[in-house]
Amino acid sequence: MGRARMTWIGTSWKMNKTLAEARAFADGLVAARGAFDGVTAFVIPAHTAIAAVRERLPPDVPVLIGAQNAHWAPAGAYTGEVSMGMVADAGATLVEIGHSERREHFGETDDTVALKVEAAVAAGLTPLLCVGEPGAVRAAGREIDWVAGQVTRGLSRLAAGDLHEVVVAYEPVWAIGERGREPVTYEIAPVMETLSTGFGVRAVLYGGSVNRRNAAALLDVPGIDGLFVGRAAWDVADFLALVRIAAAGRHVGRPDAR
Ligand code: PGA
């Protein structure tokens, strides 16, 4: 057994929150600054709010900030895009790459994902590589091959020595968002086992319809290092409730302090 591992709890706000709302969320984190023991917490605002959240969080509040996307090129004629260096400059240390909504609505492919993963590491950012199978792939029983393929291709431009910089989020498309369905733990356990043993990445998170009721059971699935949450964490009290569930599980539910 090595060093005790941290449990990750993070949220992407997607296309939500004004600056005032983002700052209010940050203020809630500051007020709960003692709650993060054993937890690697992160929030991923829209690009417009990254700097405001960074400025609102003093250095002793251990919450990482991410970006929901960034381009792979360091600069250039890419109207509407921001670079890895720009989001790092604004205060992000993580960058979400390849979320299923980006793949579905904005044409992200495994090729652009791989370019972004490479660029993120080059910029000193932690890539949060999102993968997950659509419902039809799950229905055909092909989810493990699908997800392993996405990860393999997403990591394909990295040197072996950089794989440990990457955090993978397994987010089955059928589980995400308003139309999503909560998973049963046995549905995701085989995928988590593949991801946590096969790729040498730093951590593997689960995302898709996570909430306060199912969080503890999901965190107990072998191979899961944490949870990546949307709707059920957009209110700071709800986010902190999930942080507390993760912190408590380290001491009582999971003696290996995974
Ligand atoms: P959800 O979103 O928790 O609202 O299902 C998850 C995600 O998209 O990461």
PDB file of C-alpha atoms and ligand atoms in Angstrom:
ATOM      1  CA  MET A   1       0.000   0.000   0.000  1.00  0.00           C
ATOM      2  CA  GLY A   2       1.421   3.318  -0.948  1.00  0.00           C
ATOM      3  CA  ARG A   3       0.557   6.770   0.181  1.00  0.00           C
ATOM      4  CA  ALA A   4      -3.092   7.402   1.010  1.00  0.00           C
ATOM      5  CA  ARG A   5      -4.839   8.650  -2.105  1.00  0.00           C
ATOM      6  CA  MET A   6      -7.081  11.641  -2.339  1.00  0.00           C
ATOM      7  CA  THR A   7     -10.720  11.391  -3.379  1.00  0.00           C
ATOM      8  CA  TRP A   8     -11.570  13.795  -6.189  1.00  0.00           C
ATOM      9  CA  ILE A   9     -14.840  15.738  -6.192  1.00  0.00           C
ATOM     10  CA  GLY A  10     -15.382  18.213  -8.996  1.00  0.00           C
ATOM     11  CA  THR A  11     -18.060  20.048 -10.875  1.00  0.00           C
ATOM     12  CA  SER A  12     -18.315  21.662 -14.267  1.00  0.00           C
ATOM     13  CA  TRP A  13     -20.815  24.465 -14.369  1.00  0.00           C
ATOM     14  CA  LYS A  14     -21.292  24.010 -18.129  1.00  0.00           C
ATOM     15  CA  MET A  15     -22.905  27.144 -19.658  1.00  0.00           C
ATOM     16  CA  ASN A  16     -24.213  28.471 -16.348  1.00  0.00           C
ATOM     17  CA  LYS A  17     -23.517  31.228 -13.809  1.00  0.00           C
ATOM     18  CA  THR A  18     -23.005  34.943 -14.072  1.00  0.00           C
ATOM     19  CA  LEU A  19     -19.953  36.498 -12.456  1.00  0.00           C
ATOM     20  CA  ALA A  20     -22.005  37.314  -9.367  1.00  0.00           C
ATOM     21  CA  GLU A  21     -23.203  33.714  -9.115  1.00  0.00           C
ATOM     22  CA  ALA A  22     -19.686  32.390  -9.624  1.00  0.00           C
ATOM     23  CA  ARG A  23     -18.318  34.643  -6.891  1.00  0.00           C
ATOM     24  CA  ALA A  24     -21.090  33.592  -4.506  1.00  0.00           C
ATOM     25  CA  PHE A  25     -20.177  29.940  -5.070  1.00  0.00           C
ATOM     26  CA  ALA A  26     -16.512  30.761  -4.398  1.00  0.00           C
ATOM     27  CA  ASP A  27     -17.472  32.539  -1.209  1.00  0.00           C
ATOM     28  CA  GLY A  28     -19.251  29.387  -0.072  1.00  0.00           C
ATOM     29  CA  LEU A  29     -16.045  27.420  -0.626  1.00  0.00           C
ATOM     30  CA  VAL A  30     -14.071  29.928   1.411  1.00  0.00           C
ATOM     31  CA  ALA A  31     -16.549  29.676   4.273  1.00  0.00           C
ATOM     32  CA  ALA A  32     -16.103  25.870   4.248  1.00  0.00           C
ATOM     33  CA  ARG A  33     -12.314  25.930   3.940  1.00  0.00           C
ATOM     34  CA  GLY A  34     -11.903  23.202   6.609  1.00  0.00           C
ATOM     35  CA  ALA A  35     -14.061  20.664   4.729  1.00  0.00           C
ATOM     36  CA  PHE A  36     -11.546  19.519   2.136  1.00  0.00           C
ATOM     37  CA  ASP A  37      -9.338  17.202   4.171  1.00  0.00           C
ATOM     38  CA  GLY A  38      -8.466  14.182   2.028  1.00  0.00           C
ATOM     39  CA  VAL A  39     -10.403  15.536  -0.942  1.00  0.00           C
ATOM     40  CA  THR A  40      -9.086  17.020  -4.154  1.00  0.00           C
ATOM     41  CA  ALA A  41     -11.901  19.419  -4.983  1.00  0.00           C
ATOM     42  CA  PHE A  42     -12.236  21.304  -8.253  1.00  0.00           C
ATOM     43  CA  VAL A  43     -14.668  23.626  -9.961  1.00  0.00           C
ATOM     44  CA  ILE A  44     -14.819  24.306 -13.683  1.00  0.00           C
ATOM     45  CA  PRO A  45     -16.512  27.623 -14.471  1.00  0.00           C
ATOM     46  CA  ALA A  46     -17.279  29.008 -17.901  1.00  0.00           C
ATOM     47  CA  HIS A  47     -14.221  30.784 -19.317  1.00  0.00           C
ATOM     48  CA  THR A  48     -15.673  34.166 -18.397  1.00  0.00           C
ATOM     49  CA  ALA A  49     -15.638  33.339 -14.675  1.00  0.00           C
ATOM     50  CA  ILE A  50     -12.301  31.530 -14.258  1.00  0.00           C
ATOM     51  CA  ALA A  51     -10.336  34.602 -13.212  1.00  0.00           C
ATOM     52  CA  ALA A  52     -13.100  35.861 -10.921  1.00  0.00           C
ATOM     53  CA  VAL A  53     -13.219  32.546  -9.058  1.00  0.00           C
ATOM     54  CA  ARG A  54      -9.415  32.418  -8.867  1.00  0.00           C
ATOM     55  CA  GLU A  55      -9.323  35.910  -7.377  1.00  0.00           C
ATOM     56  CA  ARG A  56     -11.990  35.038  -4.847  1.00  0.00           C
ATOM     57  CA  LEU A  57     -10.241  31.920  -3.483  1.00  0.00           C
ATOM     58  CA  PRO A  58      -7.334  32.587  -1.121  1.00  0.00           C
ATOM     59  CA  PRO A  59      -4.357  30.215  -1.407  1.00  0.00           C
ATOM     60  CA  ASP A  60      -5.347  28.293   1.738  1.00  0.00           C
ATOM     61  CA  VAL A  61      -8.653  27.153   0.202  1.00  0.00           C
ATOM     62  CA  PRO A  62      -7.633  23.904  -1.500  1.00  0.00           C
ATOM     63  CA  VAL A  63      -9.962  23.962  -4.480  1.00  0.00           C
ATOM     64  CA  LEU A  64      -8.566  23.639  -7.985  1.00  0.00           C
ATOM     65  CA  ILE A  65      -9.996  25.584 -10.879  1.00  0.00           C
ATOM     66  CA  GLY A  66     -10.433  24.232 -14.370  1.00  0.00           C
ATOM     67  CA  ALA A  67     -11.519  25.277 -17.839  1.00  0.00           C
ATOM     68  CA  GLN A  68     -14.212  23.466 -19.833  1.00  0.00           C
ATOM     69  CA  ASN A  69     -12.203  23.492 -23.045  1.00  0.00           C
ATOM     70  CA  ALA A  70      -9.198  25.109 -24.691  1.00  0.00           C
ATOM     71  CA  HIS A  71      -7.629  24.988 -28.138  1.00  0.00           C
ATOM     72  CA  TRP A  72      -4.471  23.014 -28.855  1.00  0.00           C
ATOM     73  CA  ALA A  73      -2.628  25.797 -30.672  1.00  0.00           C
ATOM     74  CA  PRO A  74      -0.651  28.203 -28.494  1.00  0.00           C
ATOM     75  CA  ALA A  75      -2.022  31.262 -30.327  1.00  0.00           C
ATOM     76  CA  GLY A  76      -3.358  32.257 -33.706  1.00  0.00           C
ATOM     77  CA  ALA A  77      -6.299  32.998 -35.970  1.00  0.00           C
ATOM     78  CA  TYR A  78      -8.914  30.869 -34.187  1.00  0.00           C
ATOM     79  CA  THR A  79     -11.776  33.255 -33.572  1.00  0.00           C
ATOM     80  CA  GLY A  80     -13.797  32.366 -30.509  1.00  0.00           C
ATOM     81  CA  GLU A  81     -11.219  30.013 -29.053  1.00  0.00           C
ATOM     82  CA  VAL A  82      -8.881  30.345 -26.078  1.00  0.00           C
ATOM     83  CA  SER A  83      -5.509  28.645 -25.685  1.00  0.00           C
ATOM     84  CA  MET A  84      -4.215  26.395 -22.924  1.00  0.00           C
ATOM     85  CA  GLY A  85      -1.838  29.164 -21.925  1.00  0.00           C
ATOM     86  CA  MET A  86      -4.708  31.654 -21.686  1.00  0.00           C
ATOM     87  CA  VAL A  87      -6.786  29.506 -19.340  1.00  0.00           C
ATOM     88  CA  ALA A  88      -3.681  28.825 -17.239  1.00  0.00           C
ATOM     89  CA  ASP A  89      -3.025  32.562 -17.113  1.00  0.00           C
ATOM     90  CA  ALA A  90      -6.613  33.109 -15.907  1.00  0.00           C
ATOM     91  CA  GLY A  91      -6.071  30.690 -13.019  1.00  0.00           C
ATOM     92  CA  ALA A  92      -6.950  27.222 -14.293  1.00  0.00           C
ATOM     93  CA  THR A  93      -4.736  24.269 -13.447  1.00  0.00           C
ATOM     94  CA  LEU A  94      -7.073  21.679 -14.995  1.00  0.00           C
ATOM     95  CA  VAL A  95      -8.692  21.564 -18.412  1.00  0.00           C
ATOM     96  CA  GLU A  96     -11.656  19.417 -19.380  1.00  0.00           C
ATOM     97  CA  ILE A  97     -11.158  17.768 -22.756  1.00  0.00           C
ATOM     98  CA  GLY A  98     -13.589  15.814 -24.902  1.00  0.00           C
ATOM     99  CA  HIS A  99     -16.774  16.061 -22.841  1.00  0.00           C
ATOM    100  CA  SER A 100     -19.584  14.283 -24.694  1.00  0.00           C
ATOM    101  CA  GLU A 101     -21.401  17.604 -25.209  1.00  0.00           C
ATOM    102  CA  ARG A 102     -18.284  18.948 -26.984  1.00  0.00           C
ATOM    103  CA  ARG A 103     -18.072  15.779 -29.055  1.00  0.00           C
ATOM    104  CA  GLU A 104     -21.781  15.950 -29.940  1.00  0.00           C
ATOM    105  CA  HIS A 105     -22.303  19.674 -30.549  1.00  0.00           C
ATOM    106  CA  PHE A 106     -18.862  21.039 -31.419  1.00  0.00           C
ATOM    107  CA  GLY A 107     -17.293  18.375 -33.565  1.00  0.00           C
ATOM    108  CA  GLU A 108     -14.631  17.179 -31.149  1.00  0.00           C
ATOM    109  CA  THR A 109     -13.059  13.949 -32.301  1.00  0.00           C
ATOM    110  CA  ASP A 110     -10.506  11.609 -30.788  1.00  0.00           C
ATOM    111  CA  ASP A 111      -7.932  13.412 -32.976  1.00  0.00           C
ATOM    112  CA  THR A 112      -8.700  16.881 -31.600  1.00  0.00           C
ATOM    113  CA  VAL A 113      -8.929  15.412 -28.110  1.00  0.00           C
ATOM    114  CA  ALA A 114      -5.432  13.943 -28.480  1.00  0.00           C
ATOM    115  CA  LEU A 115      -4.058  17.294 -29.688  1.00  0.00           C
ATOM    116  CA  LYS A 116      -5.642  19.036 -26.705  1.00  0.00           C
ATOM    117  CA  VAL A 117      -4.371  16.488 -24.193  1.00  0.00           C
ATOM    118  CA  GLU A 118      -0.861  16.973 -25.577  1.00  0.00           C
ATOM    119  CA  ALA A 119      -1.179  20.774 -25.510  1.00  0.00           C
ATOM    120  CA  ALA A 120      -2.551  20.770 -21.972  1.00  0.00           C
ATOM    121  CA  VAL A 121       0.404  18.803 -20.627  1.00  0.00           C
ATOM    122  CA  ALA A 122       2.811  21.040 -22.550  1.00  0.00           C
ATOM    123  CA  ALA A 123       1.178  24.067 -20.879  1.00  0.00           C
ATOM    124  CA  GLY A 124       1.513  22.528 -17.429  1.00  0.00           C
ATOM    125  CA  LEU A 125      -2.221  21.847 -17.078  1.00  0.00           C
ATOM    126  CA  THR A 126      -3.832  18.625 -15.883  1.00  0.00           C
ATOM    127  CA  PRO A 127      -5.985  17.247 -18.719  1.00  0.00           C
ATOM    128  CA  LEU A 128      -9.345  15.921 -17.541  1.00  0.00           C
ATOM    129  CA  LEU A 129     -10.006  13.540 -20.414  1.00  0.00           C
ATOM    130  CA  CYS A 130     -13.705  12.704 -20.690  1.00  0.00           C
ATOM    131  CA  VAL A 131     -14.803   9.447 -22.295  1.00  0.00           C
ATOM    132  CA  GLY A 132     -17.975   7.392 -22.365  1.00  0.00           C
ATOM    133  CA  GLU A 133     -20.131   5.261 -24.600  1.00  0.00           C
ATOM    134  CA  PRO A 134     -23.518   6.195 -26.085  1.00  0.00           C
ATOM    135  CA  GLY A 135     -26.543   4.159 -25.087  1.00  0.00           C
ATOM    136  CA  ALA A 136     -26.550   2.131 -28.303  1.00  0.00           C
ATOM    137  CA  VAL A 137     -22.983   1.000 -27.694  1.00  0.00           C
ATOM    138  CA  ARG A 138     -23.891  -0.042 -24.156  1.00  0.00           C
ATOM    139  CA  ALA A 139     -26.957  -1.902 -25.464  1.00  0.00           C
ATOM    140  CA  ALA A 140     -24.678  -3.817 -27.817  1.00  0.00           C
ATOM    141  CA  GLY A 141     -22.369  -4.742 -24.941  1.00  0.00           C
ATOM    142  CA  ARG A 142     -19.391  -2.969 -26.503  1.00  0.00           C
ATOM    143  CA  GLU A 143     -18.735  -0.327 -23.813  1.00  0.00           C
ATOM    144  CA  ILE A 144     -15.354  -1.546 -22.629  1.00  0.00           C
ATOM    145  CA  ASP A 145     -13.832  -1.608 -26.099  1.00  0.00           C
ATOM    146  CA  TRP A 146     -15.382   1.755 -26.933  1.00  0.00           C
ATOM    147  CA  VAL A 147     -14.108   3.503 -23.831  1.00  0.00           C
ATOM    148  CA  ALA A 148     -10.679   1.865 -23.906  1.00  0.00           C
ATOM    149  CA  GLY A 149     -10.380   2.966 -27.534  1.00  0.00           C
ATOM    150  CA  GLN A 150     -11.282   6.558 -26.682  1.00  0.00           C
ATOM    151  CA  VAL A 151      -8.682   6.640 -23.924  1.00  0.00           C
ATOM    152  CA  THR A 152      -5.998   5.002 -26.057  1.00  0.00           C
ATOM    153  CA  ARG A 153      -6.538   7.499 -28.862  1.00  0.00           C
ATOM    154  CA  GLY A 154      -6.872  10.451 -26.474  1.00  0.00           C
ATOM    155  CA  LEU A 155      -3.521   9.641 -24.889  1.00  0.00           C
ATOM    156  CA  SER A 156      -1.818   8.728 -28.145  1.00  0.00           C
ATOM    157  CA  ARG A 157       0.269  11.898 -28.452  1.00  0.00           C
ATOM    158  CA  LEU A 158       1.699  11.741 -24.926  1.00  0.00           C
ATOM    159  CA  ALA A 159       5.062  10.327 -23.963  1.00  0.00           C
ATOM    160  CA  ALA A 160       4.762   7.388 -21.564  1.00  0.00           C
ATOM    161  CA  GLY A 161       6.307   9.513 -18.828  1.00  0.00           C
ATOM    162  CA  ASP A 162       3.451  12.023 -19.071  1.00  0.00           C
ATOM    163  CA  LEU A 163       0.532   9.608 -18.662  1.00  0.00           C
ATOM    164  CA  HIS A 164       0.456  10.164 -14.917  1.00  0.00           C
ATOM    165  CA  GLU A 165      -0.409  13.842 -15.568  1.00  0.00           C
ATOM    166  CA  VAL A 166      -3.833  12.838 -16.897  1.00  0.00           C
ATOM    167  CA  VAL A 167      -7.095  12.406 -15.037  1.00  0.00           C
ATOM    168  CA  VAL A 168      -9.735  10.388 -16.896  1.00  0.00           C
ATOM    169  CA  ALA A 169     -13.461  10.918 -16.324  1.00  0.00           C
ATOM    170  CA  TYR A 170     -15.686   8.030 -17.373  1.00  0.00           C
ATOM    171  CA  GLU A 171     -19.036   9.565 -18.252  1.00  0.00           C
ATOM    172  CA  PRO A 172     -21.394   7.263 -20.115  1.00  0.00           C
ATOM    173  CA  VAL A 173     -23.431   9.412 -22.493  1.00  0.00           C
ATOM    174  CA  TRP A 174     -26.657   7.679 -21.427  1.00  0.00           C
ATOM    175  CA  ALA A 175     -26.085   8.805 -17.828  1.00  0.00           C
ATOM    176  CA  ILE A 176     -25.368  12.501 -18.411  1.00  0.00           C
ATOM    177  CA  GLY A 177     -27.740  15.409 -17.924  1.00  0.00           C
ATOM    178  CA  GLU A 178     -31.500  15.887 -17.724  1.00  0.00           C
ATOM    179  CA  ARG A 179     -32.218  12.976 -20.037  1.00  0.00           C
ATOM    180  CA  GLY A 180     -29.653  10.776 -18.368  1.00  0.00           C
ATOM    181  CA  ARG A 181     -30.300   7.738 -16.221  1.00  0.00           C
ATOM    182  CA  GLU A 182     -28.506   7.009 -12.963  1.00  0.00           C
ATOM    183  CA  PRO A 183     -26.192   4.036 -13.339  1.00  0.00           C
ATOM    184  CA  VAL A 184     -26.300   0.970 -11.171  1.00  0.00           C
ATOM    185  CA  THR A 185     -22.850   0.330  -9.757  1.00  0.00           C
ATOM    186  CA  TYR A 186     -22.460  -3.048 -11.468  1.00  0.00           C
ATOM    187  CA  GLU A 187     -22.988  -1.332 -14.840  1.00  0.00           C
ATOM    188  CA  ILE A 188     -19.904   0.800 -14.433  1.00  0.00           C
ATOM    189  CA  ALA A 189     -17.609  -1.428 -12.361  1.00  0.00           C
ATOM    190  CA  PRO A 190     -16.068  -3.373 -15.300  1.00  0.00           C
ATOM    191  CA  VAL A 191     -15.284  -0.147 -17.177  1.00  0.00           C
ATOM    192  CA  MET A 192     -13.737   1.382 -14.070  1.00  0.00           C
ATOM    193  CA  GLU A 193     -11.574  -1.662 -13.596  1.00  0.00           C
ATOM    194  CA  THR A 194     -10.299  -1.408 -17.162  1.00  0.00           C
ATOM    195  CA  LEU A 195      -9.584   2.303 -16.869  1.00  0.00           C
ATOM    196  CA  SER A 196      -7.928   2.137 -13.458  1.00  0.00           C
ATOM    197  CA  THR A 197      -5.597  -0.720 -14.321  1.00  0.00           C
ATOM    198  CA  GLY A 198      -4.837  -0.292 -17.994  1.00  0.00           C
ATOM    199  CA  PHE A 199      -3.484   3.177 -18.687  1.00  0.00           C
ATOM    200  CA  GLY A 200      -1.176   4.485 -15.973  1.00  0.00           C
ATOM    201  CA  VAL A 201      -3.140   7.701 -15.482  1.00  0.00           C
ATOM    202  CA  ARG A 202      -3.228   9.668 -12.242  1.00  0.00           C
ATOM    203  CA  ALA A 203      -6.869   9.151 -11.339  1.00  0.00           C
ATOM    204  CA  VAL A 204     -10.116   7.875 -12.810  1.00  0.00           C
ATOM    205  CA  LEU A 205     -13.360   9.646 -11.975  1.00  0.00           C
ATOM    206  CA  TYR A 206     -16.970   8.700 -12.637  1.00  0.00           C
ATOM    207  CA  GLY A 207     -19.521  11.238 -13.919  1.00  0.00           C
ATOM    208  CA  GLY A 208     -23.159  11.187 -15.049  1.00  0.00           C
ATOM    209  CA  SER A 209     -26.220  11.688 -12.784  1.00  0.00           C
ATOM    210  CA  VAL A 210     -24.146  11.688  -9.597  1.00  0.00           C
ATOM    211  CA  ASN A 211     -26.038  13.069  -6.601  1.00  0.00           C
ATOM    212  CA  ARG A 212     -25.996  13.019  -2.814  1.00  0.00           C
ATOM    213  CA  ARG A 213     -27.933   9.766  -2.677  1.00  0.00           C
ATOM    214  CA  ASN A 214     -25.727   7.707  -4.956  1.00  0.00           C
ATOM    215  CA  ALA A 215     -22.324   9.298  -4.264  1.00  0.00           C
ATOM    216  CA  ALA A 216     -21.186   6.998  -1.447  1.00  0.00           C
ATOM    217  CA  ALA A 217     -22.069   3.831  -3.360  1.00  0.00           C
ATOM    218  CA  LEU A 218     -20.317   5.103  -6.476  1.00  0.00           C
ATOM    219  CA  LEU A 219     -17.192   5.994  -4.503  1.00  0.00           C
ATOM    220  CA  ASP A 220     -17.091   2.419  -3.246  1.00  0.00           C
ATOM    221  CA  VAL A 221     -16.795   0.980  -6.767  1.00  0.00           C
ATOM    222  CA  PRO A 222     -13.236  -0.373  -7.068  1.00  0.00           C
ATOM    223  CA  GLY A 223     -11.089   1.796  -9.287  1.00  0.00           C
ATOM    224  CA  ILE A 224     -13.066   5.004  -8.780  1.00  0.00           C
ATOM    225  CA  ASP A 225     -10.870   7.815  -7.458  1.00  0.00           C
ATOM    226  CA  GLY A 226     -13.623  10.390  -7.370  1.00  0.00           C
ATOM    227  CA  LEU A 227     -16.722  11.921  -8.908  1.00  0.00           C
ATOM    228  CA  PHE A 228     -17.286  14.531 -11.589  1.00  0.00           C
ATOM    229  CA  VAL A 229     -20.667  16.152 -11.096  1.00  0.00           C
ATOM    230  CA  GLY A 230     -22.938  18.460 -13.048  1.00  0.00           C
ATOM    231  CA  ARG A 231     -26.439  19.445 -11.938  1.00  0.00           C
ATOM    232  CA  ALA A 232     -26.226  18.040  -8.410  1.00  0.00           C
ATOM    233  CA  ALA A 233     -23.272  20.291  -7.524  1.00  0.00           C
ATOM    234  CA  TRP A 234     -24.178  23.652  -9.053  1.00  0.00           C
ATOM    235  CA  ASP A 235     -25.407  24.889  -5.701  1.00  0.00           C
ATOM    236  CA  VAL A 236     -22.447  25.301  -3.366  1.00  0.00           C
ATOM    237  CA  ALA A 237     -24.250  23.612  -0.458  1.00  0.00           C
ATOM    238  CA  ASP A 238     -24.808  20.555  -2.658  1.00  0.00           C
ATOM    239  CA  PHE A 239     -21.177  20.569  -3.796  1.00  0.00           C
ATOM    240  CA  LEU A 240     -20.000  20.728  -0.189  1.00  0.00           C
ATOM    241  CA  ALA A 241     -22.330  17.885   0.774  1.00  0.00           C
ATOM    242  CA  LEU A 242     -20.597  15.725  -1.830  1.00  0.00           C
ATOM    243  CA  VAL A 243     -17.194  16.816  -0.534  1.00  0.00           C
ATOM    244  CA  ARG A 244     -18.244  15.744   2.957  1.00  0.00           C
ATOM    245  CA  ILE A 245     -19.458  12.357   1.727  1.00  0.00           C
ATOM    246  CA  ALA A 246     -16.073  11.815   0.079  1.00  0.00           C
ATOM    247  CA  ALA A 247     -14.153  12.985   3.144  1.00  0.00           C
ATOM    248  CA  ALA A 248     -16.196  10.755   5.462  1.00  0.00           C
ATOM    249  CA  GLY A 249     -15.767   7.719   3.212  1.00  0.00           C
ATOM    250  CA  ARG A 250     -12.015   7.943   3.548  1.00  0.00           C
ATOM    251  CA  HIS A 251     -12.284   7.236   7.245  1.00  0.00           C
ATOM    252  CA  VAL A 252     -15.192   4.864   7.651  1.00  0.00           C
ATOM    253  CA  GLY A 253     -16.235   3.253   4.396  1.00  0.00           C
ATOM    254  CA  ARG A 254     -12.914   2.728   2.768  1.00  0.00           C
ATOM    255  CA  PRO A 255     -10.118   1.781   5.160  1.00  0.00           C
ATOM    256  CA  ASP A 256      -7.533   1.836   2.381  1.00  0.00           C
ATOM    257  CA  ALA A 257      -8.218   5.601   2.188  1.00  0.00           C
ATOM    258  CA  ARG A 258      -8.430   5.356  -1.541  1.00  0.00           C
TER     259      ARG A 258
HETATM  260  P1  PGA B   1     -24.767  15.563 -14.662  1.00  0.00           P
HETATM  261  O1  PGA B   1     -23.579  15.967 -15.676  1.00  0.00           O
HETATM  262  O2  PGA B   1     -24.109  15.288 -13.327  1.00  0.00           O
HETATM  263  O3  PGA B   1     -25.641  16.750 -14.637  1.00  0.00           O
HETATM  264  O4  PGA B   1     -25.414  14.332 -15.226  1.00  0.00           O
HETATM  265  C1  PGA B   1     -22.402  15.238 -15.646  1.00  0.00           C
HETATM  266  C2  PGA B   1     -21.402  15.776 -16.630  1.00  0.00           C
HETATM  267  O5  PGA B   1     -21.756  16.184 -17.732  1.00  0.00           O
HETATM  268  O6  PGA B   1     -20.204  15.784 -16.321  1.00  0.00           O
END
